[in-house]
mmCIF file of C-alpha atoms in Angstrom:
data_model
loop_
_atom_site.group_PDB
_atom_site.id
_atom_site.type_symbol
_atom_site.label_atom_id
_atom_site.label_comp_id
_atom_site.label_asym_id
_atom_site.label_seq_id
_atom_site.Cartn_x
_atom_site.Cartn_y
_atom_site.Cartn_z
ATOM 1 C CA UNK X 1 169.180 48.468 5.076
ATOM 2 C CA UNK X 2 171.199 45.412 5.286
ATOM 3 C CA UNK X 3 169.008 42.740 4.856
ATOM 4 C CA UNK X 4 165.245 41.567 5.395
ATOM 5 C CA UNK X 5 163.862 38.607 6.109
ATOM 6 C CA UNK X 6 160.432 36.824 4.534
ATOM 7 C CA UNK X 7 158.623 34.733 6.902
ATOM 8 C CA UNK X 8 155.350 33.465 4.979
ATOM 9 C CA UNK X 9 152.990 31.921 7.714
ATOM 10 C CA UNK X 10 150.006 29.998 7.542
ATOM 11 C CA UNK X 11 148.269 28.936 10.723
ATOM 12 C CA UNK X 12 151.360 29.515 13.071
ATOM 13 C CA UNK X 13 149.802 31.361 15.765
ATOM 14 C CA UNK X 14 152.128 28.952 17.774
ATOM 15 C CA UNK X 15 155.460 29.824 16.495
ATOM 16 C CA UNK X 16 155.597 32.918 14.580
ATOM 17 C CA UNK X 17 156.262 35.108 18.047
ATOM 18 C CA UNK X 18 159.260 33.163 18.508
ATOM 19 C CA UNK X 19 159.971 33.293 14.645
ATOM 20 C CA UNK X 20 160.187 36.972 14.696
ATOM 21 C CA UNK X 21 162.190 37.181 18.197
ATOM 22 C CA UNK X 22 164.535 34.626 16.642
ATOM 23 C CA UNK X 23 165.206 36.729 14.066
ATOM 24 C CA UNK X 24 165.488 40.145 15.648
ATOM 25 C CA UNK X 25 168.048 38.164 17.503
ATOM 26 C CA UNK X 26 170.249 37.445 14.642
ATOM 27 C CA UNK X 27 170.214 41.025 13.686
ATOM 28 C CA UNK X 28 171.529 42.354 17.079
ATOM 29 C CA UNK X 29 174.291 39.854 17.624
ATOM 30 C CA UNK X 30 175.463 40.158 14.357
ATOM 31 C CA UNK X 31 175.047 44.002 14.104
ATOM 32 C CA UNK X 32 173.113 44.442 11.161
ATOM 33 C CA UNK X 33 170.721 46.380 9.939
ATOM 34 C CA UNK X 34 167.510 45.097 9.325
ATOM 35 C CA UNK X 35 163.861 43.906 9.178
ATOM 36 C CA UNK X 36 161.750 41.561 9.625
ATOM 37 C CA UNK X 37 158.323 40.542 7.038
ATOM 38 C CA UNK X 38 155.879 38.474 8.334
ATOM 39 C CA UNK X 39 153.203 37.754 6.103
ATOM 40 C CA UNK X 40 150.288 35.982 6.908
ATOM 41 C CA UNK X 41 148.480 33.890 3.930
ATOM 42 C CA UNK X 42 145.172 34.252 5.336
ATOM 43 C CA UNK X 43 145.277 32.530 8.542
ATOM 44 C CA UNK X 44 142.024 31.358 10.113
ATOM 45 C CA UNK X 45 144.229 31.912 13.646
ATOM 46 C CA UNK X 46 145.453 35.288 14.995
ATOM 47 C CA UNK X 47 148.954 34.613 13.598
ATOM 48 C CA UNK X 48 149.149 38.181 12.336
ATOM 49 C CA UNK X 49 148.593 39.633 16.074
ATOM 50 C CA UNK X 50 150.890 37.141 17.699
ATOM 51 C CA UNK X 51 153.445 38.025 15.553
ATOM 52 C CA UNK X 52 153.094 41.745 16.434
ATOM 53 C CA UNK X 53 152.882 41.108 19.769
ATOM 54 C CA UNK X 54 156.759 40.026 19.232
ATOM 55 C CA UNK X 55 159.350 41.264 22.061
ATOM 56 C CA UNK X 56 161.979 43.110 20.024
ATOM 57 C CA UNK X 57 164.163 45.898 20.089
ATOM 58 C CA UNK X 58 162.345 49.095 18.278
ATOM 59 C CA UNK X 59 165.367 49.415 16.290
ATOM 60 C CA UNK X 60 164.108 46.311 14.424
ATOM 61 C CA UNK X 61 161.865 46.689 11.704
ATOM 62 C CA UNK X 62 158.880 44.815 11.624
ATOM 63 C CA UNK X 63 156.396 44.326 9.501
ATOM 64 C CA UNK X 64 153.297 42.192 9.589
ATOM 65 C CA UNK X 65 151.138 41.919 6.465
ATOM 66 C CA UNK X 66 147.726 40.127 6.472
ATOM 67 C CA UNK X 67 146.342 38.865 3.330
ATOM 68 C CA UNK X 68 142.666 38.573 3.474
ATOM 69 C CA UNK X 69 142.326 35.155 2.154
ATOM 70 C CA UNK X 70 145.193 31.705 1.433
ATOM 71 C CA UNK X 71 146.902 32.983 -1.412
ATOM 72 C CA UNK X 72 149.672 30.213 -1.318
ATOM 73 C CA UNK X 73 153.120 29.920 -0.290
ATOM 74 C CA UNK X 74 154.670 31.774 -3.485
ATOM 75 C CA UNK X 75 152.265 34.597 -3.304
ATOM 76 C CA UNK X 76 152.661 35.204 0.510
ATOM 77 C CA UNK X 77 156.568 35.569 -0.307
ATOM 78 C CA UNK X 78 156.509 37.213 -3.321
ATOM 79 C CA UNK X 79 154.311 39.686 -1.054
ATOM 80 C CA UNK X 80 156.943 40.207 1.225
ATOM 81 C CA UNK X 81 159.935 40.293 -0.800
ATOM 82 C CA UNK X 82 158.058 43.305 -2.804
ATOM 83 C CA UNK X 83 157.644 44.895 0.559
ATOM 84 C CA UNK X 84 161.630 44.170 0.789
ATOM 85 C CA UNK X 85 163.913 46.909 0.918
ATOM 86 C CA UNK X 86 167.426 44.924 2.352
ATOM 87 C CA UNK X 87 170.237 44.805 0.299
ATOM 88 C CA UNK X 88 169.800 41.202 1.127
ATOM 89 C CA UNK X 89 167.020 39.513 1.091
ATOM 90 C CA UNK X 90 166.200 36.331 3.460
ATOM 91 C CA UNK X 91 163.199 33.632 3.138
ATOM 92 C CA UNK X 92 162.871 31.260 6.352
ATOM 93 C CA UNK X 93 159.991 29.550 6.479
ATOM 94 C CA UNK X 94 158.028 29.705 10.321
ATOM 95 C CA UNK X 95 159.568 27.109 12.736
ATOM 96 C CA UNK X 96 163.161 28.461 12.358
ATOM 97 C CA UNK X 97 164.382 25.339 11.415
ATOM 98 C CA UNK X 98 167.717 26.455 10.516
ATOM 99 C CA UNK X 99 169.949 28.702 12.709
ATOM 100 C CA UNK X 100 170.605 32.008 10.641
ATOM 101 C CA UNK X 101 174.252 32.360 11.624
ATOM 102 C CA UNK X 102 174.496 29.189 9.245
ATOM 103 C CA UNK X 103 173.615 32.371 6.743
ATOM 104 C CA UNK X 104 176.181 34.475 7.630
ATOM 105 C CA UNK X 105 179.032 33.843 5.004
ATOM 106 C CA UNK X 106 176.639 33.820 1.996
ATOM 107 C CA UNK X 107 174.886 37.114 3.419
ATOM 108 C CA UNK X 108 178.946 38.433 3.581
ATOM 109 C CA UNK X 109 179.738 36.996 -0.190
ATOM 110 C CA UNK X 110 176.460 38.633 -1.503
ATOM 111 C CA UNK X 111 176.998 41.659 0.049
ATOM 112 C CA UNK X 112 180.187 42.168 -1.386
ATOM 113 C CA UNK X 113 179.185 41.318 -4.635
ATOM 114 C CA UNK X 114 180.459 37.779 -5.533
ATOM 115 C CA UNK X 115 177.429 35.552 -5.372
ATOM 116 C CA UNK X 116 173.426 36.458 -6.231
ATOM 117 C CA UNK X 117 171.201 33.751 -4.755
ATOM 118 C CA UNK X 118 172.725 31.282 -2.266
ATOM 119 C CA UNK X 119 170.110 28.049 -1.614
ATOM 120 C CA UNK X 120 170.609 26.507 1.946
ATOM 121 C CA UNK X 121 170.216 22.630 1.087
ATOM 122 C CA UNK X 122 169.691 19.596 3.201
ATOM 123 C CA UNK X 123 171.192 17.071 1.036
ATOM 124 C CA UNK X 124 174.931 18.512 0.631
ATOM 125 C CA UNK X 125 176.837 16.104 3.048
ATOM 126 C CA UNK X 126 177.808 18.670 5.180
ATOM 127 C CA UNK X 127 174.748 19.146 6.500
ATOM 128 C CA UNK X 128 174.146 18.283 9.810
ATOM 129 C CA UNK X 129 170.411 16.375 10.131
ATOM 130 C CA UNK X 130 169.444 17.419 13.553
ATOM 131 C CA UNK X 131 165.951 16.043 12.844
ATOM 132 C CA UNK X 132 164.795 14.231 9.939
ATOM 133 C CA UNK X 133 161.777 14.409 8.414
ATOM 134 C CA UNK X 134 159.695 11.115 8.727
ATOM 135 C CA UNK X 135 160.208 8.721 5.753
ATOM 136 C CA UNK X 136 157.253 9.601 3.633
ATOM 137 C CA UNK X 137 158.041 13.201 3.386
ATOM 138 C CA UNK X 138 161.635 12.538 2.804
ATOM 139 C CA UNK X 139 160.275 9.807 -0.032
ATOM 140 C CA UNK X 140 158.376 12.621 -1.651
ATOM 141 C CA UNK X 141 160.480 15.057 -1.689
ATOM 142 C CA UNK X 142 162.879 13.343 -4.066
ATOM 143 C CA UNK X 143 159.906 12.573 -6.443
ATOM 144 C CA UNK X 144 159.214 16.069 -6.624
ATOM 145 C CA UNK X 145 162.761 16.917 -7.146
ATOM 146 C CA UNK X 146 163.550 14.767 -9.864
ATOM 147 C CA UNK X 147 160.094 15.716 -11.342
ATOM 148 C CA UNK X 148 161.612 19.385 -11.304
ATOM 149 C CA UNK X 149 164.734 18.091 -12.924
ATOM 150 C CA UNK X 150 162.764 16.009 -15.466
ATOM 151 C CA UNK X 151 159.275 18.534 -16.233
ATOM 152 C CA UNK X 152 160.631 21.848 -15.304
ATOM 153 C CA UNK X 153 164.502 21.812 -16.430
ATOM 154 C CA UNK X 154 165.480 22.554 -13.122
ATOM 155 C CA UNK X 155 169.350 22.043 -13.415
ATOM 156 C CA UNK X 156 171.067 18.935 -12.167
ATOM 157 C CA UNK X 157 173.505 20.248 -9.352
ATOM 158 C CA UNK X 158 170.870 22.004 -7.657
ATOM 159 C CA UNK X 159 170.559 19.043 -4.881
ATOM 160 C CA UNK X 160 167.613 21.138 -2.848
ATOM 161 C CA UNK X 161 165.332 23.716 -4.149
ATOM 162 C CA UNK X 162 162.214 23.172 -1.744
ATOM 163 C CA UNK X 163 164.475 23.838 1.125
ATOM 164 C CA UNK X 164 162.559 26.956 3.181
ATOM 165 C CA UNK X 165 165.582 28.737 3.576
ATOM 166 C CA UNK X 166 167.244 30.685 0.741
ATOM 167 C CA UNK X 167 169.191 33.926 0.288
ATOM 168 C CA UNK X 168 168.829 36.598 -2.399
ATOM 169 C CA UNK X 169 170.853 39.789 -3.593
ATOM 170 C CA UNK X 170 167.644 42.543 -2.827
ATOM 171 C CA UNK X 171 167.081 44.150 -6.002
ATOM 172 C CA UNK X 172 167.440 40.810 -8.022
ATOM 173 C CA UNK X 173 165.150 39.242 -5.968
ATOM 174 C CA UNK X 174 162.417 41.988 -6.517
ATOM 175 C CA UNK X 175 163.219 41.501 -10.102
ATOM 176 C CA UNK X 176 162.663 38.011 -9.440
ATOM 177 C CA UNK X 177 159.434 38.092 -7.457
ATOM 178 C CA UNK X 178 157.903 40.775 -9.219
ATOM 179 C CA UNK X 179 157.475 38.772 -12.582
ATOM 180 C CA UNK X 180 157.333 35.192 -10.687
ATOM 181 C CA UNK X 181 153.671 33.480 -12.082
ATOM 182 C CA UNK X 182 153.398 30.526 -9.645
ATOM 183 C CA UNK X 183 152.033 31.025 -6.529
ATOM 184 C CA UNK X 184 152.029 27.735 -4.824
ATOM 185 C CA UNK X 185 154.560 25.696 -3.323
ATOM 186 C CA UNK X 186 157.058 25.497 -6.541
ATOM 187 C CA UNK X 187 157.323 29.179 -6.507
ATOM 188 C CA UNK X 188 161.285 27.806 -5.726
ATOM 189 C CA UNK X 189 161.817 26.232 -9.580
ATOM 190 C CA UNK X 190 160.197 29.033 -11.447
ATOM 191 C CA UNK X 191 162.636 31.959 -9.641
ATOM 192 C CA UNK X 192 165.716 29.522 -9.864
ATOM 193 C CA UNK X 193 164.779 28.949 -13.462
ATOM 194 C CA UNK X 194 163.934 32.638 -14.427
ATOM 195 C CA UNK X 195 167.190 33.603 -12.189
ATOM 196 C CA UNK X 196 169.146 31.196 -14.395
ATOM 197 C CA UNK X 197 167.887 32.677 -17.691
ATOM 198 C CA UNK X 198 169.279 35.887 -16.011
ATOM 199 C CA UNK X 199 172.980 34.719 -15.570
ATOM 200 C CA UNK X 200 172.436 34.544 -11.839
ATOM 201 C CA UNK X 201 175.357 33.325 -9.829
ATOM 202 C CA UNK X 202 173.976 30.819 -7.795
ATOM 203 C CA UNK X 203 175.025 28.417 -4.770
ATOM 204 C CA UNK X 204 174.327 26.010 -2.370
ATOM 205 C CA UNK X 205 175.314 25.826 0.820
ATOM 206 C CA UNK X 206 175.527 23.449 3.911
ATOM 207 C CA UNK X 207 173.225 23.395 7.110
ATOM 208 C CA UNK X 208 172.189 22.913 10.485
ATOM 209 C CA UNK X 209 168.509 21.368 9.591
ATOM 210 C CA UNK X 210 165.662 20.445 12.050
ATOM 211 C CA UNK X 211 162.708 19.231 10.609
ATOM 212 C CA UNK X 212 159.294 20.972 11.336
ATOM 213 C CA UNK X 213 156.935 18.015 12.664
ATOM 214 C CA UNK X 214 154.061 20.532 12.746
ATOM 215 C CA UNK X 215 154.625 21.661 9.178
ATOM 216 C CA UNK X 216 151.425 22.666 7.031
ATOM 217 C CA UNK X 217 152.643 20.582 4.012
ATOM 218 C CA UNK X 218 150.433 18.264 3.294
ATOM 219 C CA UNK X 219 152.561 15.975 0.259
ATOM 220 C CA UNK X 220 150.016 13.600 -0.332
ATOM 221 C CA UNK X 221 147.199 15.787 -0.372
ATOM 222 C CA UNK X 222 149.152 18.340 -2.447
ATOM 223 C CA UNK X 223 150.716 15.987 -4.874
ATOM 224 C CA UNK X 224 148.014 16.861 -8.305
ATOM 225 C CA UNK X 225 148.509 19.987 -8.006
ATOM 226 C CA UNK X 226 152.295 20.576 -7.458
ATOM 227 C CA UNK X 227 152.742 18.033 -10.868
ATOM 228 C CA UNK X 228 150.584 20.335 -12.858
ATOM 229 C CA UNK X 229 152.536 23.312 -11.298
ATOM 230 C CA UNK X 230 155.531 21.849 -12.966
ATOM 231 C CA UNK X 231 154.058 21.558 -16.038
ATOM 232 C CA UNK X 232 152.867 25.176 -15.673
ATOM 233 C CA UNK X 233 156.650 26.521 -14.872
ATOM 234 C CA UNK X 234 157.743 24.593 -17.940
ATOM 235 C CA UNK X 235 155.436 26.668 -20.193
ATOM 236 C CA UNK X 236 156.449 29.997 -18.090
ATOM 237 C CA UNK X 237 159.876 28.958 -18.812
ATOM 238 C CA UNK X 238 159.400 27.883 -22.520
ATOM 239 C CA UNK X 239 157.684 31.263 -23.032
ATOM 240 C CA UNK X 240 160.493 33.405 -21.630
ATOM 241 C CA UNK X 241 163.262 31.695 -23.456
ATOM 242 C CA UNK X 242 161.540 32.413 -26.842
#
């Protein structure tokens, strides 16, 4: 199979059908393979039925898994990325916020061997801003990535890692997942880290980015806990190196 894509969800009765027919799209006009992994983190909505209610092809895969209670964002993708079986290997986060032909080259380089993980980032400047996010979120978001940088020992020229759109070769990214520890939302740091350790060839690339308004981050709220995550990866990290 040529690639699959992750979607974790979390309350997105609203978008996910479109998520997935967005998707099966991208597969049809650009001829490949694949399948699409929907995995719902406990929803209190019916975001698991919506999504199967999808109108696609039935030469797309899909495949909607329901986890019986909020796991967090890490867990609901390493879920689906164990359930991968692409040679490629796609996260999007619900709201499609990025066009996946802006994918297309990276799935091509990984495919024919010359790159391993290719992160989609909104701060390269030739990404094209089609919607910003409002100024606290944007405010926050450079905290935490400089707190990454600083607690964590994420490296330097990675400009983006929270950005919910990332590419993987398959079998290094079930590697990846299947030892990743943190299950919340800097799941990103610890597989960029451990992917590191592994000689991973790693790049970003530029994007056409529209901000999710209805997003289920909550940065404020979620602020505690995503420093002590850090702190957590460091140890992770600390432990793997020795």
């Amino acid at each position: 199979m040529d690639i699959s894509i992750v979607i974790p969800a979390f309350n997105e009765a609203l978008k996910i059908k479109h998520d997935v027919e967005v998707a099966a799209s991208f597969f049809i006009n650009e001829q490949l393979q694949g399948e699409v992994i929907v995995v719902d983190d406990g929803s209190s909505d019916n975001t698991a039925d919506t999504a199967r209610k999808a109108d696609i092809l039935s030469s797309i895969c899909l495949n909607v898994i329901r986890l019986e209670k909020n796991s967090g964002k890490g867990f609901a993708v390493k879920t689906g990325v164990k359930a991968s079986r692409g040679d490629v290997v796609l996260f999007a986060d619900s709201g499609t916020c990025i066009p996946y032909i802006n994918a297309m080259p990276y799935i091509e380089r990984i495919r024919d061997g010359d790159l391993d993980i290719a992160l989609a980032s909104r701060r390269l400047k030739e990404t094209v801003i089609c919607r910003n996010r409002p100024l606290r979120r944007r405010v926050l978001s450079w905290f935490f990535h400089q707190a990454a940088v600083w607690v964590a020992g994420l490296p330097r020229w990675i400009t983006d890692s929270q950005c919910g759109f990332k590419l993987y070769r398959g079998r290094i990214a079930r590697r990846l997942f299947d030892e990743c520890v943190t299950t919340g939302y800097l799941f990103d740091v610890e597989i960029l880290l451990r992917a590191q350790h592994l000689g991973c060839r790693i790049e970003e690339f530029p994007v056409e980015w529209s901000c999710d308004l209805d997003s289920r981050l909550r940065p404020g709220f979620e602020a505690f806990g995503v420093l002590k995550e850090l702190f957590d990866v460091r140890k992770i990290i600390k432990k793997i190196k020795n």
